[in-house]
mmCIF file of C-alpha atoms in Angstrom:
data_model
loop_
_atom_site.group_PDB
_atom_site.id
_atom_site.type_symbol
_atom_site.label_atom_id
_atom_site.label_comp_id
_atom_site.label_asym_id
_atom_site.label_seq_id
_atom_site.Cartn_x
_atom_site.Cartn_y
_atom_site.Cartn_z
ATOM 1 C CA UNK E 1 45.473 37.291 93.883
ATOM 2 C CA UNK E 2 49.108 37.957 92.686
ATOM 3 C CA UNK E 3 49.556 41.762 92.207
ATOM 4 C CA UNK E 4 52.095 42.054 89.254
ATOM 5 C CA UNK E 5 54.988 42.893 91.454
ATOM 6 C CA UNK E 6 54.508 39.730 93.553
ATOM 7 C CA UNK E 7 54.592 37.606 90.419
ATOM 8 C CA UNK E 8 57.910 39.246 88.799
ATOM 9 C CA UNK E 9 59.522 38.745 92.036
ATOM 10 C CA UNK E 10 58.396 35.125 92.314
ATOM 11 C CA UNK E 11 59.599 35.053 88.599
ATOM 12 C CA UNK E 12 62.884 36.261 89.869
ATOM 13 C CA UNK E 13 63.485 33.781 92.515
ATOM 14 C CA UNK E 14 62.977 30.726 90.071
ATOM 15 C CA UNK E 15 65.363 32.060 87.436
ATOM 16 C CA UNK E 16 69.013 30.122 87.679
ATOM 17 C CA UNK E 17 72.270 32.432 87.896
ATOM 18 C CA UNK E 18 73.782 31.319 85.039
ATOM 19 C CA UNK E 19 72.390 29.896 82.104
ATOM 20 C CA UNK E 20 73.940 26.233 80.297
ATOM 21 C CA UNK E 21 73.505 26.507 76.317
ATOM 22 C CA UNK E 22 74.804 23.734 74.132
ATOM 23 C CA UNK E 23 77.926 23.878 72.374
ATOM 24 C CA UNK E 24 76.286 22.892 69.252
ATOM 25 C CA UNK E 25 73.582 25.896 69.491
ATOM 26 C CA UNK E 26 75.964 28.264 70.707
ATOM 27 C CA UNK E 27 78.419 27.839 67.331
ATOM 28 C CA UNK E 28 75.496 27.747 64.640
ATOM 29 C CA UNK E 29 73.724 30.749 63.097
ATOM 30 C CA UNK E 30 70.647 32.243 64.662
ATOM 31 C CA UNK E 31 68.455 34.738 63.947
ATOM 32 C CA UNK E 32 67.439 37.159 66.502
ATOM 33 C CA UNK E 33 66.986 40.410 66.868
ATOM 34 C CA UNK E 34 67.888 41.958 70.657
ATOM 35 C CA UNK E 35 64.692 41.655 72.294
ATOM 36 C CA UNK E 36 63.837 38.363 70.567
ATOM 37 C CA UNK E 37 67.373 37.200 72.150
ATOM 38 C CA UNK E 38 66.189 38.186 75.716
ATOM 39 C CA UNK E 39 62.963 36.099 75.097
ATOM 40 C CA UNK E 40 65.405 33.102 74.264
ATOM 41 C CA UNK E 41 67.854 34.103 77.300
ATOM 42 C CA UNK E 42 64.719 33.712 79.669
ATOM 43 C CA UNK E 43 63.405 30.190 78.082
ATOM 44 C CA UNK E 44 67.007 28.768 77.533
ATOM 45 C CA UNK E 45 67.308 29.275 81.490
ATOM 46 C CA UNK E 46 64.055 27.579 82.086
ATOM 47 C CA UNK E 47 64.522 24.416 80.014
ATOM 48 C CA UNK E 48 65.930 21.404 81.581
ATOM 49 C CA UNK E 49 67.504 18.207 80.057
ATOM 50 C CA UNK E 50 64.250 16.481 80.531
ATOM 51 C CA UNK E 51 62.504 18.960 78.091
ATOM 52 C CA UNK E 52 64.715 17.115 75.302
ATOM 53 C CA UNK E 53 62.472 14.216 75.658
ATOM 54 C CA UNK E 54 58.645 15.830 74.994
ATOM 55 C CA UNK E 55 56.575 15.315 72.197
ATOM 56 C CA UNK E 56 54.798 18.183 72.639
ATOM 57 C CA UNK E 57 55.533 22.196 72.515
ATOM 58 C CA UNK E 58 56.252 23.872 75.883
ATOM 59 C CA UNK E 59 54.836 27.114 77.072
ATOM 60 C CA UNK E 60 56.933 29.666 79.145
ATOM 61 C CA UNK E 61 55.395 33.013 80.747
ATOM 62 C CA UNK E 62 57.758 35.947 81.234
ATOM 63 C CA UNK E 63 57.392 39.212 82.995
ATOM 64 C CA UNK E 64 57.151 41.654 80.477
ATOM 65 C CA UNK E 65 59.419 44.143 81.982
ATOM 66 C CA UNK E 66 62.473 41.456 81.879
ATOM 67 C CA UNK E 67 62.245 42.418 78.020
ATOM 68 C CA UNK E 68 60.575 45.794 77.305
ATOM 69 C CA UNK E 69 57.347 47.374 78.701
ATOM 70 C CA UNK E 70 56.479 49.003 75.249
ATOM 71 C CA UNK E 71 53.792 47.599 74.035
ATOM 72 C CA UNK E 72 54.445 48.307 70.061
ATOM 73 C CA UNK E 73 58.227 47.277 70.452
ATOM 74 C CA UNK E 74 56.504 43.936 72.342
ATOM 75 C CA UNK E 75 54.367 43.633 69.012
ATOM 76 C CA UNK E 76 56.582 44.193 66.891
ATOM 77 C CA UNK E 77 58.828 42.032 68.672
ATOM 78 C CA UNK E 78 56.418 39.717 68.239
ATOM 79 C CA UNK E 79 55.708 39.745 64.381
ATOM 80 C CA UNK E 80 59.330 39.075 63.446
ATOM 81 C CA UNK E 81 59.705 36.294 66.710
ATOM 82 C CA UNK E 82 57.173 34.319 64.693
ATOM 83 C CA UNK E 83 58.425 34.715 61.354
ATOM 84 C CA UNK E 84 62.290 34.734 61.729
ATOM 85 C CA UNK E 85 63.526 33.404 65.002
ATOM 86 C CA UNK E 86 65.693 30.133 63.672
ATOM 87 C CA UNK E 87 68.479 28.008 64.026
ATOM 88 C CA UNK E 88 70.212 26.602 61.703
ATOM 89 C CA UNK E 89 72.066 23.042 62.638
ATOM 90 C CA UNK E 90 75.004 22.873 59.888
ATOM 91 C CA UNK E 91 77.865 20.200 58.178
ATOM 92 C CA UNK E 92 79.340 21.796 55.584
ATOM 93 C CA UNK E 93 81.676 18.510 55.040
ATOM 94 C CA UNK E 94 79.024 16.406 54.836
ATOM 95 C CA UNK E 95 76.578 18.693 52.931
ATOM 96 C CA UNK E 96 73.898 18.323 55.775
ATOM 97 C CA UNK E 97 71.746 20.652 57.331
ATOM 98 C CA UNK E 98 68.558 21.096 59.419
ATOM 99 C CA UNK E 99 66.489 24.259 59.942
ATOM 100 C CA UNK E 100 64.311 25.058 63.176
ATOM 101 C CA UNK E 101 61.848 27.763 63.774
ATOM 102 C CA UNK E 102 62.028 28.330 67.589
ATOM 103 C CA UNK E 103 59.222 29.659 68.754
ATOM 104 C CA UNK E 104 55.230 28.302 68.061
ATOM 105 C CA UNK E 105 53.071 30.638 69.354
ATOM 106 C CA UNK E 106 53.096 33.899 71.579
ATOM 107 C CA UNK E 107 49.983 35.992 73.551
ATOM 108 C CA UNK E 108 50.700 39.068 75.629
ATOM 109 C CA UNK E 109 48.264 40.800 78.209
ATOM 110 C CA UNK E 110 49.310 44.397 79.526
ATOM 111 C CA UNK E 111 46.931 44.078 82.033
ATOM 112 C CA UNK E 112 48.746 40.859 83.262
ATOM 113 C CA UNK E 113 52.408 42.189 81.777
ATOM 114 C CA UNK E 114 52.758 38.996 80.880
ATOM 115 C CA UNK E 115 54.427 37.498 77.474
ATOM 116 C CA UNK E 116 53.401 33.977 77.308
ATOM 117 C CA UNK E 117 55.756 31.913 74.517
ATOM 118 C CA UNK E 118 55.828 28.417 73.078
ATOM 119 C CA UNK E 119 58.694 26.284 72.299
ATOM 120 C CA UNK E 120 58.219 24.352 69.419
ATOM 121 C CA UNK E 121 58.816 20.294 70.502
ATOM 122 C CA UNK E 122 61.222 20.198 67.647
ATOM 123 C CA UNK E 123 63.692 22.163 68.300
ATOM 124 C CA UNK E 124 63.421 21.030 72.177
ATOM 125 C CA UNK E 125 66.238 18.382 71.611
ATOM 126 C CA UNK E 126 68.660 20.439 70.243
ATOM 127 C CA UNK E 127 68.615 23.336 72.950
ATOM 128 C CA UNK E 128 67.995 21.408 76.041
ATOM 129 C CA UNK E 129 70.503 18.192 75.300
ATOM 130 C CA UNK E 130 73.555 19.772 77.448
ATOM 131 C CA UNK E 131 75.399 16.170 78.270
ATOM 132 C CA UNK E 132 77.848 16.477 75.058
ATOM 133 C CA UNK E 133 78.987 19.705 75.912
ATOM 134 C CA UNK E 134 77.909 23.393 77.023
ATOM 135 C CA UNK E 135 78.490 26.911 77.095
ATOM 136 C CA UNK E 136 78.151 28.480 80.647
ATOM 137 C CA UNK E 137 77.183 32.454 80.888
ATOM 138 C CA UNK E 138 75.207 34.613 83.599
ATOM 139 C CA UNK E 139 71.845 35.181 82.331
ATOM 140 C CA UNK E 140 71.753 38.971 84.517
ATOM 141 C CA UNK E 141 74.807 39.947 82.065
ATOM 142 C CA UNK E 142 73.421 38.489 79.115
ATOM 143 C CA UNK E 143 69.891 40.371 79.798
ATOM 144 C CA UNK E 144 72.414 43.539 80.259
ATOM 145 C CA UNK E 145 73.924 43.953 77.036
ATOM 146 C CA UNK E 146 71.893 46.025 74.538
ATOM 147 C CA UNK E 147 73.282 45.477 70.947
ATOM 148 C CA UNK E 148 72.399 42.210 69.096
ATOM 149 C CA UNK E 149 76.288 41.564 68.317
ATOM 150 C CA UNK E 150 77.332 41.754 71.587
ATOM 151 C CA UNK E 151 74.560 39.366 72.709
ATOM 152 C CA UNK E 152 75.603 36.931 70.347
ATOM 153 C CA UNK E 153 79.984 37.720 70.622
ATOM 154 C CA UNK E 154 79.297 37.213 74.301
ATOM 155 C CA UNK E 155 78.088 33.905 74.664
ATOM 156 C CA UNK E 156 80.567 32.635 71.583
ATOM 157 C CA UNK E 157 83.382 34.012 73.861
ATOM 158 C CA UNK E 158 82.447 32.582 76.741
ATOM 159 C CA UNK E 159 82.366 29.469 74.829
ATOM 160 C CA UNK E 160 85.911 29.794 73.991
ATOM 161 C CA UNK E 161 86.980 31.587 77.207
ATOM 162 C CA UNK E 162 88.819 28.446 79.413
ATOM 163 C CA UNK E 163 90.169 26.940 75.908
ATOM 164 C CA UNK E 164 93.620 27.185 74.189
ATOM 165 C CA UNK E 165 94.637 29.374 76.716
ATOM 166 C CA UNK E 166 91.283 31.711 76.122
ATOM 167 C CA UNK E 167 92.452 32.155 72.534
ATOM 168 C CA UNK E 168 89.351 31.734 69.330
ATOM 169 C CA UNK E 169 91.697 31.164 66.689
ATOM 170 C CA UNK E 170 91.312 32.179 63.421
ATOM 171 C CA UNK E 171 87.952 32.348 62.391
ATOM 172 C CA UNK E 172 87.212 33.322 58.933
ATOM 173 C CA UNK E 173 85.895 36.520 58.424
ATOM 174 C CA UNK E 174 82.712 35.556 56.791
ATOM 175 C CA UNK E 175 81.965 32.608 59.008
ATOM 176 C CA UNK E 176 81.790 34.848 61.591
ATOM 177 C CA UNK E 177 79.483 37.694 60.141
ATOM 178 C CA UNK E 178 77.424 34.764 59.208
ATOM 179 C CA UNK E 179 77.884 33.284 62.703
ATOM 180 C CA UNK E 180 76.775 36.310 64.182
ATOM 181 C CA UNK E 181 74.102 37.382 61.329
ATOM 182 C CA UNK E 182 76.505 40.279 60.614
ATOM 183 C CA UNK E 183 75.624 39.302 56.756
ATOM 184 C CA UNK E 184 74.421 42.855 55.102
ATOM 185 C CA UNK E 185 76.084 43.780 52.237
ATOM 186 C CA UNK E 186 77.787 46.789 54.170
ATOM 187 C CA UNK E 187 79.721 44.820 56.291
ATOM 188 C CA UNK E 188 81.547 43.409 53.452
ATOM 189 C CA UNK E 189 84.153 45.825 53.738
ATOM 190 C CA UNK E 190 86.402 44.856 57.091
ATOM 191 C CA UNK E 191 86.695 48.660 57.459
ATOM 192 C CA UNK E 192 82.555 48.914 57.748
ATOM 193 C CA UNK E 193 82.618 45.372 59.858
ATOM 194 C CA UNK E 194 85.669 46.674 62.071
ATOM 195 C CA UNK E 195 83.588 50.415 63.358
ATOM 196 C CA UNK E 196 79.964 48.723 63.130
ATOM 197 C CA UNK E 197 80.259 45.507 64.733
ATOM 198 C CA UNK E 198 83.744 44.651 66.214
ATOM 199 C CA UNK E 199 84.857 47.543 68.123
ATOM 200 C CA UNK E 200 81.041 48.622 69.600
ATOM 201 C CA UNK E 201 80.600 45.224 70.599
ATOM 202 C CA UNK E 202 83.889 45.073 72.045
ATOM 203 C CA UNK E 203 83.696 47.989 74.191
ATOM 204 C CA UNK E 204 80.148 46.685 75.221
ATOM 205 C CA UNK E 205 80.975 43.412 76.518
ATOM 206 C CA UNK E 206 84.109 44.902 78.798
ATOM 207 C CA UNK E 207 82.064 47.472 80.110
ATOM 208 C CA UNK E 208 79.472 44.944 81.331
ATOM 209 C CA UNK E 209 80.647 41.580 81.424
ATOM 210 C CA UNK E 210 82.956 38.991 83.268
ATOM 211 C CA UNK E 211 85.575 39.481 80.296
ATOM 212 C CA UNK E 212 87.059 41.585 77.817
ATOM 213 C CA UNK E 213 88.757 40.395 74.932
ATOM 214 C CA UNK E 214 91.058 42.077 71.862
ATOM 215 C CA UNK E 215 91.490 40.266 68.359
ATOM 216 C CA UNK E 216 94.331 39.981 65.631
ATOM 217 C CA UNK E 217 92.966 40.150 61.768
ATOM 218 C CA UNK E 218 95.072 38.006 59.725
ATOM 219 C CA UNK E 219 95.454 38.806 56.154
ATOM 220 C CA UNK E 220 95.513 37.207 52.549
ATOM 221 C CA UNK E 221 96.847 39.118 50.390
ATOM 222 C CA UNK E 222 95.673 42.624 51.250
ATOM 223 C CA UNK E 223 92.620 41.388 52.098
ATOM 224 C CA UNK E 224 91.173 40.705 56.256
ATOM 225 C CA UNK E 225 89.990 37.070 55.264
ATOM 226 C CA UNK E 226 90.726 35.956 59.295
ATOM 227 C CA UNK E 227 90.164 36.460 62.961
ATOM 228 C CA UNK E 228 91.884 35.347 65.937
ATOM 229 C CA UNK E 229 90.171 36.765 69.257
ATOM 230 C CA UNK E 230 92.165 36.616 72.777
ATOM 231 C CA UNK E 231 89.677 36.515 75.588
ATOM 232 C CA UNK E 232 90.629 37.329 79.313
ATOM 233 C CA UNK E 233 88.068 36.823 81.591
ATOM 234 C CA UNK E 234 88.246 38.295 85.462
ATOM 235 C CA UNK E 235 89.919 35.120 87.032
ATOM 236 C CA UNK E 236 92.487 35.508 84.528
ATOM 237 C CA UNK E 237 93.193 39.135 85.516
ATOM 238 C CA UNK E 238 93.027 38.775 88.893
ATOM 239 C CA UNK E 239 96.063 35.625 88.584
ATOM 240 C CA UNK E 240 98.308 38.175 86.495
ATOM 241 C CA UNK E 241 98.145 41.142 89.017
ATOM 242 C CA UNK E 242 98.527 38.214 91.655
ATOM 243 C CA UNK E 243 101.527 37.569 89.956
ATOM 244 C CA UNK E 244 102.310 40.619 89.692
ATOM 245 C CA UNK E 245 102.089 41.793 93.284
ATOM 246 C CA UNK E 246 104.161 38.873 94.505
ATOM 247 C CA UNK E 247 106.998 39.809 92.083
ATOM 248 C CA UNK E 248 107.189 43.086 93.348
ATOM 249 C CA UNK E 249 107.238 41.892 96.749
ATOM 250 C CA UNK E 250 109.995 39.625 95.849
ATOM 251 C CA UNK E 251 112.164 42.795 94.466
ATOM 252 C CA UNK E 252 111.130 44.910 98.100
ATOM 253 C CA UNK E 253 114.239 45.210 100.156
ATOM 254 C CA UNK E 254 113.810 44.026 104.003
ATOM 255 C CA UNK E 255 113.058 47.404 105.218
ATOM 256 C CA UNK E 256 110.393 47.843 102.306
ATOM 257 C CA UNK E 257 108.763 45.174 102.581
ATOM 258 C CA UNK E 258 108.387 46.186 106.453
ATOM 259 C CA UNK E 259 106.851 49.273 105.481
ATOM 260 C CA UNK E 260 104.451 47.554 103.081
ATOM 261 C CA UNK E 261 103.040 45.231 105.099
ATOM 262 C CA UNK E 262 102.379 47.929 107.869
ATOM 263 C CA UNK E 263 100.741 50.191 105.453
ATOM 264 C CA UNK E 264 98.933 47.186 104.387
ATOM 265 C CA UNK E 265 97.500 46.427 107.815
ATOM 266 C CA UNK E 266 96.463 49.737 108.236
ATOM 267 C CA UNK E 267 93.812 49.057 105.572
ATOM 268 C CA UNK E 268 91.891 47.037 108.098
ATOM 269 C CA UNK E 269 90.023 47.059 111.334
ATOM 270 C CA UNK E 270 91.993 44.886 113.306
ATOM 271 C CA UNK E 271 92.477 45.196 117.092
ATOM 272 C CA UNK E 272 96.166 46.467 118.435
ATOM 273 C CA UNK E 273 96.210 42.394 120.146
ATOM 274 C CA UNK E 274 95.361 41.166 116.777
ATOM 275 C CA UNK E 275 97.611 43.391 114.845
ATOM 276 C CA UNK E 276 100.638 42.432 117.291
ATOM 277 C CA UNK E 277 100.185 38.838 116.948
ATOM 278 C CA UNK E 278 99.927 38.809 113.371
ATOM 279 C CA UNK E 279 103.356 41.490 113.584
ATOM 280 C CA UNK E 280 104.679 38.633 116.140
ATOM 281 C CA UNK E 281 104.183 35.503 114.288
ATOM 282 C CA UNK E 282 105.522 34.795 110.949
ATOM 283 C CA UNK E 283 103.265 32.131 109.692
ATOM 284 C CA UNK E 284 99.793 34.889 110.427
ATOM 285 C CA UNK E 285 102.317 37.048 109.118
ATOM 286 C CA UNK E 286 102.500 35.387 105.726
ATOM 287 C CA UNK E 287 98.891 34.156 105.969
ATOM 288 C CA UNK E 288 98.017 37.471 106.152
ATOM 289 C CA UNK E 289 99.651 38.980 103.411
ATOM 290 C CA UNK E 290 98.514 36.143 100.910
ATOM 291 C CA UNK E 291 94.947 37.197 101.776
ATOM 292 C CA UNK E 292 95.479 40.749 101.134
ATOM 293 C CA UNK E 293 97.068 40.116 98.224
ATOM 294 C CA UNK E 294 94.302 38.115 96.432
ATOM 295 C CA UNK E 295 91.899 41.502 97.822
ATOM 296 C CA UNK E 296 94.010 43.338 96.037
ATOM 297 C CA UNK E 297 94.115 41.438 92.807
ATOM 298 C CA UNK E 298 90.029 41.126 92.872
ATOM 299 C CA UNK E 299 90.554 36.912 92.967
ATOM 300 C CA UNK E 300 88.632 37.395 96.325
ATOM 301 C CA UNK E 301 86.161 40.035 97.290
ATOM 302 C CA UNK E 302 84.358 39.399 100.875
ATOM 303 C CA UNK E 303 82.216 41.741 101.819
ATOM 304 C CA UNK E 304 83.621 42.140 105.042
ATOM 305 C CA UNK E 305 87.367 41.434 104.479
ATOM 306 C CA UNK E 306 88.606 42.005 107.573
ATOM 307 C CA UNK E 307 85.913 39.538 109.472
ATOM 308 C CA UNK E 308 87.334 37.465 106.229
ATOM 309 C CA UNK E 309 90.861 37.577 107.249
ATOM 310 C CA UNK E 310 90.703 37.106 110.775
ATOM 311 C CA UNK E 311 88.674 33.908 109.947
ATOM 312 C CA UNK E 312 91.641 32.642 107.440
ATOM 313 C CA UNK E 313 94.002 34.128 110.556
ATOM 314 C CA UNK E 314 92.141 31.392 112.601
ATOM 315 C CA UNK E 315 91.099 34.777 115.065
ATOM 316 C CA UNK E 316 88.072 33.406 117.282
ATOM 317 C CA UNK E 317 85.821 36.249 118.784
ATOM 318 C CA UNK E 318 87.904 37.058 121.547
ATOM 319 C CA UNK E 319 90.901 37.974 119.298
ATOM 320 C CA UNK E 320 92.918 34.536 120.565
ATOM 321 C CA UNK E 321 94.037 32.137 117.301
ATOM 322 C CA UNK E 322 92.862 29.289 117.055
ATOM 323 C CA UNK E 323 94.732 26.189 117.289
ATOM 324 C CA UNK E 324 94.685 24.291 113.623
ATOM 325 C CA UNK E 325 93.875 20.879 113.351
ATOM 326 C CA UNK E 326 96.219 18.351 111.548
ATOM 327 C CA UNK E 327 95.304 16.943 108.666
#
C-alpha cells in the first residue's frame, strides 16, 4: 500500500512544468477564489487535447497539501467550488454568450489527503482545445502566488508577455476589474483599485515570478478610464544588461579592457595551462568573454560554469582544445 508520501511524490512526478491554457479561457472572466484557482491550476495541467472530445465528466485526484491541509478552509473551499466556480465565454459585438460551471462534483478523505474533483464534460472543450492558440505559464509559480489578483494578472501577462513588444495596451479600466473579478463596489474608485489590487499584485508577481511588469493609466477627462501594462519578463532583462555589458566594453580603453578580462578570469577555476591558452589565443579569448558575459547578464546560468565554459572553450579533460569541426 501507498503511504501518503509515496503517492504525493508519484503525484509530483506526473505533473508537467508548465501548464498550456487557451487564449480564449485565459481573456474571459472567471470566478475563483485562491484556493479554488490552485484546484484549476492542478486539473488545467492534467487535461490533454484529447479530453476536448469526451462525452462524459472527468475525475482528477489531488494531494491535498498541493492546496491547503486545513480541513475547514478545504470545506469551505469546497462549498463555494460547487456553487461559483465559472467561466464565462463572451461577444459583446455579437451579443453572444455562454456560461460554464467548472467543476461537477468533489469528495475529500483526510485519512487519504486526497481531494478528488470532477470536470464537468461541458466545459471540457473549451479548456482543453489548445490548437487555436495558448497561454504558456509554470504551474510551480502559479501554485506560489497567494492573492487571487495576482493569480489571475499573472497568467493574463504572460499571455501578453512575447506580444507588441511585451506591451497590454490599453485596457479599459472596468474590463479589467471585470476581467479579473475585481468588480466590488470599492474598487470603483482608481485610487481604492490602484492600493488594493494593482500595486499588491504587482509587487507579488516580481517577487515570485519569471516577470515583472509596470503600467501607464490613461485618462478621460479627469477620470482613469484606461490601462496600458509593460511586461518584462527575465529573457528580456537578461538581453538589456547583455547589451549593456558589451557597450561598456566597447567604451574600455585597451589597457581596461586588459584588466577586465583578467579580473574576469579570476572568477573561475581554470587551470594556469587553461588560463594561458585562453590569454594566448584570441578567438578562446573572445569565446570566453561572450560566455561570461551572458553569466553575468543571467541569459545563462549552469550550475557549474566553469565545467560550462571550458566545454564552449572546446577544453577536453586533459586541458588540450579541441579541434572544431567544419560545418
Amino acid at each position: 500500500m501507498k503511504t501518503p508520501n509515496s503517492t504525493f511524490l508519484h503525484f509530483m512526478m506526473k505533473l508537467k512544468h508548465y501548464n498550456r491554457q487557451p487564449n480564449g479561457v485565459v481573456m474571459t472572466r472567471q470566478n475563483f477564489s485562491l484556493l479554488e484557482k490552485r484546484v484549476f491550476y492542478i486539473v488545467m495541467n492534467q487535461i490533454s487535447e484529447a479530453d476536448a472530445e469526451m462525452k462524459q465528466n472527468k475525475y482528477f485526484k489531488i494531494p491535498a497539501k498541493l492546496i491547503t491541509n486545513n480541513y475547514r478552509q478545504i470545506l469551505a473551499m469546497t462549498q463555494s467550488l460547487m456553487r461559483n466556480c465559472q467561466i464565462w465565454l463572451r461577444n459583446d459585438e455579437e451579443q453572444e454568450f455562454s456560461a460554464y460551471n467548472v467543476f461537477s462534483s468533489a469528495k475529500y478523505s483526510a485519512k487519504e489527503a486526497i481531494f478528488e474533483i470532477g470536470v464537468s464534460y461541458e466545459v471540457l472543450p473549451h479548456i482543453a482545445k489548445i490548437k487555436s492558440g495558448y497561454t504558456e505559464y509554470e504551474l510551480a509559480i502559479a501554485l506560489s502566488l497567494n492573492k487571487t489578483y495576482s493569480q489571475r494578472l499573472y497568467e493574463i501577462l504572460s499571455r501578453w508577455k512575447n506580444f507588441n513588444g511585451g506591451s497590454w495596451s490599453e485596457i479599459a479600466v472596468d474590463e479589467l476589474r471585470e476581467l479579473i473579478s475585481a468588480t466590488e463596489d470599492t474598487y470603483d474608485d482608481f485610487g481604492q483599485f490602484k492600493r488594493r489590487v494593482l500595486d499588491p499584485s504587482q509587487e507579488e508577481i516580481s517577487a515570485k515570478t519569471d516577470l515583472t511588469f509596470t503600467y501607464k493609466i490613461h485618462k478621460t477627462g479627469r477620470k482613469v478610464t484606461h490601462i496600458t501594462f509593460l511586461i518584462v519578463t527575465q529573457e528580456s532583462k537578461a538581453l538589456e544588461e547583455l547589451q549593456e555589458i558589451r557597450e561598456e566594453l566597447g567604451k574600455m580603453s585597451m589597457d581596461d579592457r586588459w584588466k577586465y578580462f583578467q579580473e574576469r578570469m579570476q572568477a573561475y577555476d581554470f587551470t594556469k595551462s587553461q588560463r594561458n591558452k585562453i590569454i594566448q589565443e584570441e578567438e578562446l579569448a573572445n569565446r570566453f568573454i561572450n560566455a561570461d558575459i551572458e553569466i553575468q547578464a543571467g541569459k545563462r546560468s549552469p550550475t557549474n560554469p566553469t565545467a560550462y565554459i571550458a566545454v564552449i572553450l572546446g577544453f577536453n579533460e586533459s586541458g588540450k582544445v579541441k579541434k572544431a569541426k567544419n560545418g
